[in-house]
mmCIF file of C-alpha atoms in Angstrom:
data_model
loop_
_atom_site.group_PDB
_atom_site.id
_atom_site.type_symbol
_atom_site.label_atom_id
_atom_site.label_comp_id
_atom_site.label_asym_id
_atom_site.label_seq_id
_atom_site.Cartn_x
_atom_site.Cartn_y
_atom_site.Cartn_z
ATOM 1 C CA MET Z 1 102.530 135.194 81.766
ATOM 2 C CA SER Z 2 102.865 132.238 83.814
ATOM 3 C CA SER Z 3 101.135 131.462 86.636
ATOM 4 C CA PHE Z 4 104.341 129.135 87.617
ATOM 5 C CA LYS Z 5 107.528 130.012 89.123
ATOM 6 C CA ASP Z 6 111.000 128.257 87.347
ATOM 7 C CA LEU Z 7 112.196 126.343 90.622
ATOM 8 C CA ARG Z 8 115.912 124.667 90.604
ATOM 9 C CA ILE Z 9 116.288 120.777 90.100
ATOM 10 C CA VAL Z 10 118.860 119.611 92.459
ATOM 11 C CA ASP Z 11 119.913 116.337 94.183
ATOM 12 C CA ASN Z 12 117.297 114.298 96.033
ATOM 13 C CA PHE Z 13 114.642 116.555 93.423
ATOM 14 C CA TYR Z 14 111.607 114.625 94.796
ATOM 15 C CA GLN Z 15 112.354 115.728 98.057
ATOM 16 C CA SER Z 16 114.373 119.663 97.493
ATOM 17 C CA SER Z 17 112.346 120.382 94.695
ATOM 18 C CA ALA Z 18 109.074 119.247 94.553
ATOM 19 C CA PHE Z 19 105.971 117.723 97.141
ATOM 20 C CA PHE Z 20 106.193 114.325 95.788
ATOM 21 C CA PRO Z 21 103.626 111.525 97.399
ATOM 22 C CA MET Z 22 105.615 108.359 98.379
ATOM 23 C CA PRO Z 23 104.971 105.312 100.307
ATOM 24 C CA THR Z 24 106.537 104.177 103.408
ATOM 25 C CA VAL Z 25 108.135 101.038 103.391
ATOM 26 C CA LEU Z 26 110.370 99.048 105.878
ATOM 27 C CA ILE Z 27 112.936 96.899 104.153
ATOM 28 C CA SER Z 28 114.099 93.801 106.097
ATOM 29 C CA THR Z 29 117.224 92.141 104.763
ATOM 30 C CA LEU Z 30 120.086 89.497 105.972
ATOM 31 C CA ASP Z 31 123.242 91.129 107.456
ATOM 32 C CA ASP Z 32 126.493 89.181 107.411
ATOM 33 C CA GLU Z 33 126.110 87.098 110.859
ATOM 34 C CA GLY Z 34 122.677 86.124 109.001
ATOM 35 C CA LYS Z 35 120.255 88.469 111.578
ATOM 36 C CA THR Z 36 117.247 90.704 110.024
ATOM 37 C CA THR Z 37 118.121 94.026 110.092
ATOM 38 C CA ILE Z 38 115.825 96.625 108.769
ATOM 39 C CA GLY Z 39 115.994 100.042 106.643
ATOM 40 C CA ALA Z 40 113.527 102.871 106.126
ATOM 41 C CA TYR Z 41 112.620 103.865 102.430
ATOM 42 C CA SER Z 42 109.972 105.318 100.161
ATOM 43 C CA LEU Z 43 111.426 105.051 96.698
ATOM 44 C CA VAL Z 44 110.345 101.575 96.075
ATOM 45 C CA PHE Z 45 107.543 101.499 93.321
ATOM 46 C CA PRO Z 46 105.565 98.793 90.749
ATOM 47 C CA TYR Z 47 108.159 97.790 87.837
ATOM 48 C CA TYR Z 48 106.714 94.867 86.089
ATOM 49 C CA ILE Z 49 102.948 94.940 86.464
ATOM 50 C CA ALA Z 50 101.791 92.808 83.373
ATOM 51 C CA GLY Z 51 102.895 91.134 80.447
ATOM 52 C CA LYS Z 52 105.910 89.097 82.206
ATOM 53 C CA ASP Z 53 106.808 85.813 83.535
ATOM 54 C CA TYR Z 54 107.073 87.818 86.629
ATOM 55 C CA TYR Z 55 105.917 90.446 88.822
ATOM 56 C CA ALA Z 56 108.188 93.363 90.259
ATOM 57 C CA MET Z 57 109.161 96.222 92.258
ATOM 58 C CA VAL Z 58 111.863 98.668 91.670
ATOM 59 C CA LEU Z 59 114.030 99.823 94.961
ATOM 60 C CA GLU Z 60 116.224 103.312 94.341
ATOM 61 C CA ALA Z 61 118.945 103.152 97.217
ATOM 62 C CA ARG Z 62 122.438 104.393 98.309
ATOM 63 C CA ASN Z 63 124.952 101.864 97.575
ATOM 64 C CA SER Z 64 126.699 102.195 100.448
ATOM 65 C CA SER Z 65 123.483 101.753 102.910
ATOM 66 C CA ASN Z 66 123.018 98.416 104.736
ATOM 67 C CA THR Z 67 119.986 97.361 102.939
ATOM 68 C CA ALA Z 68 121.839 97.737 99.221
ATOM 69 C CA GLN Z 69 125.121 95.816 100.639
ATOM 70 C CA ASN Z 70 122.912 93.011 101.987
ATOM 71 C CA ILE Z 71 120.845 92.739 98.732
ATOM 72 C CA LEU Z 72 124.232 93.264 96.937
ATOM 73 C CA LYS Z 73 125.537 90.120 98.329
ATOM 74 C CA ARG Z 74 122.125 88.095 99.300
ATOM 75 C CA GLY Z 75 119.793 89.313 96.886
ATOM 76 C CA LYS Z 76 116.596 88.797 99.342
ATOM 77 C CA CYS Z 77 114.584 91.276 101.365
ATOM 78 C CA ALA Z 78 110.943 91.860 102.262
ATOM 79 C CA LEU Z 79 108.647 94.928 102.030
ATOM 80 C CA ASN Z 80 107.121 95.725 105.370
ATOM 81 C CA PHE Z 81 103.830 98.320 104.874
ATOM 82 C CA LEU Z 82 102.554 99.590 108.513
ATOM 83 C CA GLU Z 83 99.612 101.040 109.007
ATOM 84 C CA ASP Z 84 99.226 104.960 110.309
ATOM 85 C CA SER Z 85 101.021 105.657 113.790
ATOM 86 C CA TYR Z 86 102.871 108.480 114.463
ATOM 87 C CA ARG Z 87 104.920 106.175 117.037
ATOM 88 C CA ASP Z 88 105.743 103.957 114.445
ATOM 89 C CA PHE Z 89 106.391 106.662 112.009
ATOM 90 C CA GLU Z 90 108.912 107.555 114.843
ATOM 91 C CA ALA Z 91 110.613 104.545 114.638
ATOM 92 C CA THR Z 92 110.414 104.712 110.793
ATOM 93 C CA VAL Z 93 112.289 107.512 110.581
ATOM 94 C CA LYS Z 94 115.036 106.782 113.268
ATOM 95 C CA LEU Z 95 115.471 103.288 111.202
ATOM 96 C CA GLY Z 96 116.134 105.647 108.134
ATOM 97 C CA PHE Z 97 119.061 107.941 109.576
ATOM 98 C CA PRO Z 98 122.204 106.449 107.314
ATOM 99 C CA GLY Z 99 125.549 105.650 108.932
ATOM 100 C CA GLN Z 100 124.623 103.154 111.417
ATOM 101 C CA THR Z 101 125.615 99.432 111.516
ATOM 102 C CA PRO Z 102 122.881 96.720 111.567
ATOM 103 C CA ALA Z 103 123.506 96.404 115.267
ATOM 104 C CA GLU Z 104 122.734 99.732 116.142
ATOM 105 C CA LYS Z 105 119.742 100.390 114.269
ATOM 106 C CA MET Z 106 118.197 96.780 115.495
ATOM 107 C CA LYS Z 107 119.379 97.607 119.363
ATOM 108 C CA ASN Z 108 115.749 99.176 119.679
ATOM 109 C CA CYS Z 109 113.780 97.854 117.000
ATOM 110 C CA PRO Z 110 110.151 98.371 118.459
ATOM 111 C CA TRP Z 111 108.371 95.617 116.089
ATOM 112 C CA GLU Z 112 108.408 91.903 116.927
ATOM 113 C CA LEU Z 113 109.857 89.595 113.682
ATOM 114 C CA GLU Z 114 108.535 86.288 112.534
ATOM 115 C CA ARG Z 115 109.107 84.391 109.907
ATOM 116 C CA GLY Z 116 107.487 84.788 106.334
ATOM 117 C CA LEU Z 117 105.708 82.205 103.959
ATOM 118 C CA ALA Z 118 108.293 82.161 101.105
ATOM 119 C CA GLU Z 119 111.075 79.080 101.346
ATOM 120 C CA GLY Z 120 114.679 79.434 101.866
ATOM 121 C CA GLU Z 121 116.915 81.522 103.818
ATOM 122 C CA ARG Z 122 115.131 84.971 104.095
ATOM 123 C CA PRO Z 123 115.122 87.960 106.928
ATOM 124 C CA LEU Z 124 111.796 87.759 108.833
ATOM 125 C CA VAL Z 125 109.196 90.269 108.199
ATOM 126 C CA ILE Z 126 107.550 92.734 110.314
ATOM 127 C CA LYS Z 127 104.627 90.845 112.271
ATOM 128 C CA LYS Z 128 102.349 94.107 113.036
ATOM 129 C CA ALA Z 129 102.218 94.911 109.130
ATOM 130 C CA TYR Z 130 99.296 94.838 107.164
ATOM 131 C CA GLN Z 131 101.127 93.452 104.071
ATOM 132 C CA VAL Z 132 104.519 92.279 103.123
ATOM 133 C CA PHE Z 133 105.892 91.563 99.612
ATOM 134 C CA GLU Z 134 108.911 89.206 99.752
ATOM 135 C CA CYS Z 135 111.375 89.457 97.322
ATOM 136 C CA THR Z 136 114.340 88.270 95.149
ATOM 137 C CA TRP Z 137 116.681 90.715 93.339
ATOM 138 C CA ASP Z 138 117.040 89.564 89.894
ATOM 139 C CA ASP Z 139 120.601 90.228 89.192
ATOM 140 C CA THR Z 140 120.532 88.636 85.756
ATOM 141 C CA LEU Z 141 119.528 91.881 84.070
ATOM 142 C CA GLU Z 142 122.005 93.958 82.954
ATOM 143 C CA ASP Z 143 124.605 91.077 84.021
ATOM 144 C CA ALA Z 144 123.895 93.163 87.644
ATOM 145 C CA TYR Z 145 125.287 90.265 89.471
ATOM 146 C CA LYS Z 146 128.867 91.045 88.840
ATOM 147 C CA ASP Z 147 128.307 94.168 90.881
ATOM 148 C CA LYS Z 148 128.658 91.395 93.666
ATOM 149 C CA GLU Z 149 132.072 92.014 93.381
ATOM 150 C CA ARG Z 150 132.238 95.649 94.015
ATOM 151 C CA VAL Z 151 130.215 95.171 97.902
ATOM 152 C CA GLY Z 152 132.221 97.148 100.517
ATOM 153 C CA GLN Z 153 132.831 100.405 98.706
ATOM 154 C CA LEU Z 154 131.344 102.520 100.526
ATOM 155 C CA ASP Z 155 132.683 105.766 100.179
ATOM 156 C CA GLY Z 156 131.509 105.495 96.339
ATOM 157 C CA VAL Z 157 131.699 103.438 93.349
ATOM 158 C CA GLU Z 158 133.688 104.049 90.525
ATOM 159 C CA PRO Z 159 132.720 103.412 86.526
ATOM 160 C CA PRO Z 160 130.986 101.761 85.034
ATOM 161 C CA TYR Z 161 127.402 101.735 85.732
ATOM 162 C CA ARG Z 162 124.414 99.676 84.972
ATOM 163 C CA ASN Z 163 121.358 101.947 83.547
ATOM 164 C CA PHE Z 164 118.479 100.646 85.677
ATOM 165 C CA ASN Z 165 119.847 97.548 88.139
ATOM 166 C CA GLY Z 166 122.463 97.060 89.969
ATOM 167 C CA ILE Z 167 124.905 99.782 90.910
ATOM 168 C CA THR Z 168 123.777 102.949 88.464
ATOM 169 C CA SER Z 169 126.042 105.601 89.805
ATOM 170 C CA LYS Z 170 128.707 106.447 92.435
ATOM 171 C CA PHE Z 171 126.597 106.742 95.306
ATOM 172 C CA GLY Z 172 123.180 104.850 93.872
ATOM 173 C CA CYS Z 173 121.653 101.596 93.073
ATOM 174 C CA HIS Z 174 118.493 100.434 91.416
ATOM 175 C CA PHE Z 175 117.131 96.802 92.400
ATOM 176 C CA ILE Z 176 114.373 94.699 90.365
ATOM 177 C CA LEU Z 177 112.687 93.004 92.947
ATOM 178 C CA LYS Z 178 110.921 89.986 91.680
ATOM 179 C CA ILE Z 179 107.847 89.763 93.952
ATOM 180 C CA ASP Z 180 108.124 85.969 95.321
ATOM 181 C CA LYS Z 181 104.717 86.360 97.614
ATOM 182 C CA ILE Z 182 102.618 88.620 98.596
ATOM 183 C CA LEU Z 183 101.304 88.304 102.572
ATOM 184 C CA MET Z 184 98.037 90.125 103.730
ATOM 185 C CA LYS Z 185 96.602 90.369 106.923
ATOM 186 C CA GLU Z 186 93.278 88.396 106.441
ATOM 187 C CA LYS Z 187 91.330 91.454 107.372
ATOM 188 C CA PHE Z 188 92.717 92.942 104.423
ATOM 189 C CA TYR Z 189 92.792 89.558 102.108
ATOM 190 C CA ASP Z 190 89.033 89.046 102.326
ATOM 191 C CA ALA Z 191 88.328 92.799 101.242
ATOM 192 C CA ILE Z 192 90.555 92.104 98.147
ATOM 193 C CA VAL Z 193 89.078 88.699 97.765
ATOM 194 C CA ASN Z 194 85.658 89.508 98.409
ATOM 195 C CA GLY Z 195 85.180 93.296 97.357
ATOM 196 C CA VAL Z 196 86.630 96.283 99.446
ATOM 197 C CA LYS Z 197 84.848 99.124 101.113
ATOM 198 C CA ALA Z 198 85.636 102.483 102.636
ATOM 199 C CA SER Z 199 86.268 100.816 105.950
ATOM 200 C CA SER Z 200 88.235 97.998 105.252
ATOM 201 C CA PHE Z 201 91.019 99.727 103.509
ATOM 202 C CA PRO Z 202 94.461 99.779 105.757
ATOM 203 C CA LYS Z 203 95.197 103.017 107.468
ATOM 204 C CA VAL Z 204 98.053 104.030 104.485
ATOM 205 C CA PRO Z 205 100.416 106.969 105.502
ATOM 206 C CA VAL Z 206 102.191 109.071 102.864
ATOM 207 C CA ASP Z 207 105.335 110.782 103.219
ATOM 208 C CA PHE Z 208 106.588 113.853 101.578
ATOM 209 C CA GLY Z 209 110.406 113.735 101.938
ATOM 210 C CA TYR Z 210 112.463 115.679 103.540
ATOM 211 C CA ARG Z 211 111.736 118.822 103.501
ATOM 212 C CA ASP Z 212 114.289 120.636 105.342
ATOM 213 C CA SER Z 213 117.346 119.403 107.830
ATOM 214 C CA THR Z 214 115.055 118.772 110.603
ATOM 215 C CA TYR Z 215 111.832 117.293 110.389
ATOM 216 C CA PHE Z 216 110.495 114.640 108.072
ATOM 217 C CA TRP Z 217 106.562 115.373 106.826
ATOM 218 C CA TYR Z 218 104.269 112.808 106.144
ATOM 219 C CA THR Z 219 100.052 112.929 106.234
ATOM 220 C CA LYS Z 220 97.918 110.697 108.292
ATOM 221 C CA PHE Z 221 95.243 108.432 106.863
ATOM 222 C CA ARG Z 222 91.714 109.717 107.371
ATOM 223 C CA ARG Z 223 89.128 107.533 104.976
ATOM 224 C CA ALA Z 224 89.409 106.280 101.380
ATOM 225 C CA LEU Z 225 86.981 107.781 99.275
ATOM 226 C CA LYS Z 226 85.171 106.259 96.243
ATOM 227 C CA CYS Z 227 84.403 107.668 92.375
ATOM 228 C CA PRO Z 228 82.429 105.636 90.200
ATOM 229 C CA ILE Z 229 84.322 104.714 87.232
ATOM 230 C CA PRO Z 230 82.516 106.461 83.884
ATOM 231 C CA ASN Z 231 79.658 104.194 81.801
ATOM 232 C CA VAL Z 232 80.846 106.276 78.776
ATOM 233 C CA GLN Z 233 83.436 103.734 78.943
ATOM 234 C CA SER Z 234 81.406 100.738 78.931
ATOM 235 C CA ASN Z 235 81.173 98.373 75.729
ATOM 236 C CA SER Z 236 77.615 97.419 74.250
ATOM 237 C CA LEU Z 237 76.414 94.160 73.684
ATOM 238 C CA GLY Z 238 77.167 94.822 70.183
ATOM 239 C CA SER Z 239 81.131 95.801 70.605
ATOM 240 C CA VAL Z 240 81.653 92.777 73.058
ATOM 241 C CA ARG Z 241 79.743 90.618 70.301
ATOM 242 C CA PHE Z 242 82.031 92.033 67.588
ATOM 243 C CA ALA Z 243 85.318 91.492 69.209
ATOM 244 C CA ALA Z 244 83.959 87.813 70.447
ATOM 245 C CA ASP Z 245 83.420 86.484 66.900
ATOM 246 C CA ARG Z 246 86.708 87.193 66.076
ATOM 247 C CA ILE Z 247 88.948 85.723 68.296
ATOM 248 C CA ASP Z 248 88.501 82.090 67.550
ATOM 249 C CA PRO Z 249 86.345 81.099 64.865
ATOM 250 C CA ASP Z 250 86.118 77.449 67.152
ATOM 251 C CA VAL Z 251 84.783 79.021 69.718
ATOM 252 C CA HIS Z 252 81.335 81.205 70.341
ATOM 253 C CA PHE Z 253 80.127 83.084 73.184
ATOM 254 C CA THR Z 254 76.648 83.626 74.082
ATOM 255 C CA ASP Z 255 74.709 87.161 74.657
ATOM 256 C CA GLU Z 256 74.823 86.519 78.001
ATOM 257 C CA ALA Z 257 78.388 85.837 77.944
ATOM 258 C CA CYS Z 258 78.999 88.697 76.330
ATOM 259 C CA LEU Z 259 76.737 90.933 78.600
ATOM 260 C CA MET Z 260 79.280 90.097 81.691
ATOM 261 C CA LEU Z 261 82.228 91.542 79.558
ATOM 262 C CA VAL Z 262 80.634 95.141 78.662
ATOM 263 C CA LYS Z 263 82.013 96.694 81.785
ATOM 264 C CA VAL Z 264 85.541 95.161 80.905
ATOM 265 C CA PRO Z 265 87.703 98.390 79.978
ATOM 266 C CA ARG Z 266 88.073 98.187 75.909
ATOM 267 C CA VAL Z 267 92.000 98.391 76.431
ATOM 268 C CA PHE Z 268 91.737 95.113 78.217
ATOM 269 C CA LEU Z 269 88.611 93.676 76.245
ATOM 270 C CA LYS Z 270 90.773 91.778 74.131
ATOM 271 C CA THR Z 271 92.690 90.374 76.624
ATOM 272 C CA VAL Z 272 90.203 89.563 78.595
ATOM 273 C CA LEU Z 273 88.491 87.488 75.550
ATOM 274 C CA ASN Z 274 91.737 85.544 75.182
ATOM 275 C CA GLY Z 275 91.921 84.052 78.288
ATOM 276 C CA CYS Z 276 88.348 82.908 78.475
ATOM 277 C CA VAL Z 277 89.177 81.309 74.762
ATOM 278 C CA LYS Z 278 92.454 79.374 76.430
ATOM 279 C CA TYR Z 279 89.777 78.912 79.175
ATOM 280 C CA ALA Z 280 87.602 77.127 76.807
ATOM 281 C CA ARG Z 281 90.464 75.631 74.180
ATOM 282 C CA GLU Z 282 92.025 73.679 77.744
ATOM 283 C CA HIS Z 283 88.505 72.194 78.725
ATOM 284 C CA GLY Z 284 87.238 71.231 75.428
ATOM 285 C CA ILE Z 285 84.731 73.929 75.774
ATOM 286 C CA LYS Z 286 82.930 75.267 72.352
ATOM 287 C CA THR Z 287 80.445 77.853 73.621
ATOM 288 C CA ILE Z 288 81.210 79.767 76.407
ATOM 289 C CA ASP Z 289 78.155 80.322 78.072
ATOM 290 C CA GLU Z 290 77.021 82.343 81.504
ATOM 291 C CA GLN Z 291 78.233 78.872 83.825
ATOM 292 C CA VAL Z 292 81.301 78.923 81.799
ATOM 293 C CA MET Z 293 81.941 82.476 82.509
ATOM 294 C CA LYS Z 294 81.430 82.149 86.176
ATOM 295 C CA GLU Z 295 83.388 79.265 86.181
ATOM 296 C CA ILE Z 296 86.248 81.387 84.747
ATOM 297 C CA ASN Z 297 85.748 84.517 87.296
ATOM 298 C CA ASP Z 298 85.812 81.981 90.007
ATOM 299 C CA LYS Z 299 89.116 80.728 88.913
ATOM 300 C CA ARG Z 300 90.572 84.101 88.344
ATOM 301 C CA LYS Z 301 89.351 84.987 92.277
ATOM 302 C CA ALA Z 302 90.848 81.586 93.620
ATOM 303 C CA GLU Z 303 94.320 82.337 91.964
ATOM 304 C CA LYS Z 304 94.394 86.043 93.073
ATOM 305 C CA GLY Z 305 93.695 84.310 96.239
ATOM 306 C CA LYS Z 306 96.841 81.975 96.307
ATOM 307 C CA ARG Z 307 99.084 85.136 95.215
#
């Protein structure tokens, strides 16, 4: 006898048939007059995270929404993340109500806006945000640029539909958003670059969607908790040496260099070793020792900081 009940799956199942934790994101886009307008979204998630020539988010939206129409037309948006504040959350809920024009939504916008760091004509970003992703829709995937011909169909779009990018159903859209810039306030930038601790995390709210026709529910941030990564997954010096000796016959790793890699998860070890060898080749290095490893780590930290 199962301890579970079989719950019916309906439209908007993540809200109506589940308790699904989601981010709270304010998406700024440009309207037909070139002014910034903002919409509230939760169906925004990382999409391309490694192995591509760019990184991307995926946004799911109604294709008739102001945000979707603006992205279909102009392809630019900014994902603004605010810290936990009930007053800000009230304003966010109001911005998530469908049917209003951009002018109506922005009339009582409580946040100061400013230019981001990406080049070109782009929507403004929310100054109060702790981080912002400035993005460009990749409309080349699935030839989604052709959907620009179907903007303005606000009562539902007829087939054909895309599978994952562009207009995906009569009332839906998916956008693969290339991340052009990640903007971070200095306090949190320093935490990521120099090392985080519990007090350095932003107070990130988590919402649970419309649970009924009256309220929008979310949970307040309390405190970031930590749990140590199990040591059982650490590599031994011997296992790192075994892998390192088989990467490139012309590049040698010293024991001291290998010891600096014992805590790299095994699934990533070969990728890390290949990156070290690439650095060595580019700099004419035949032996990777502790000093070279420090140079590689400093280079990675610098590149991470630039992003």
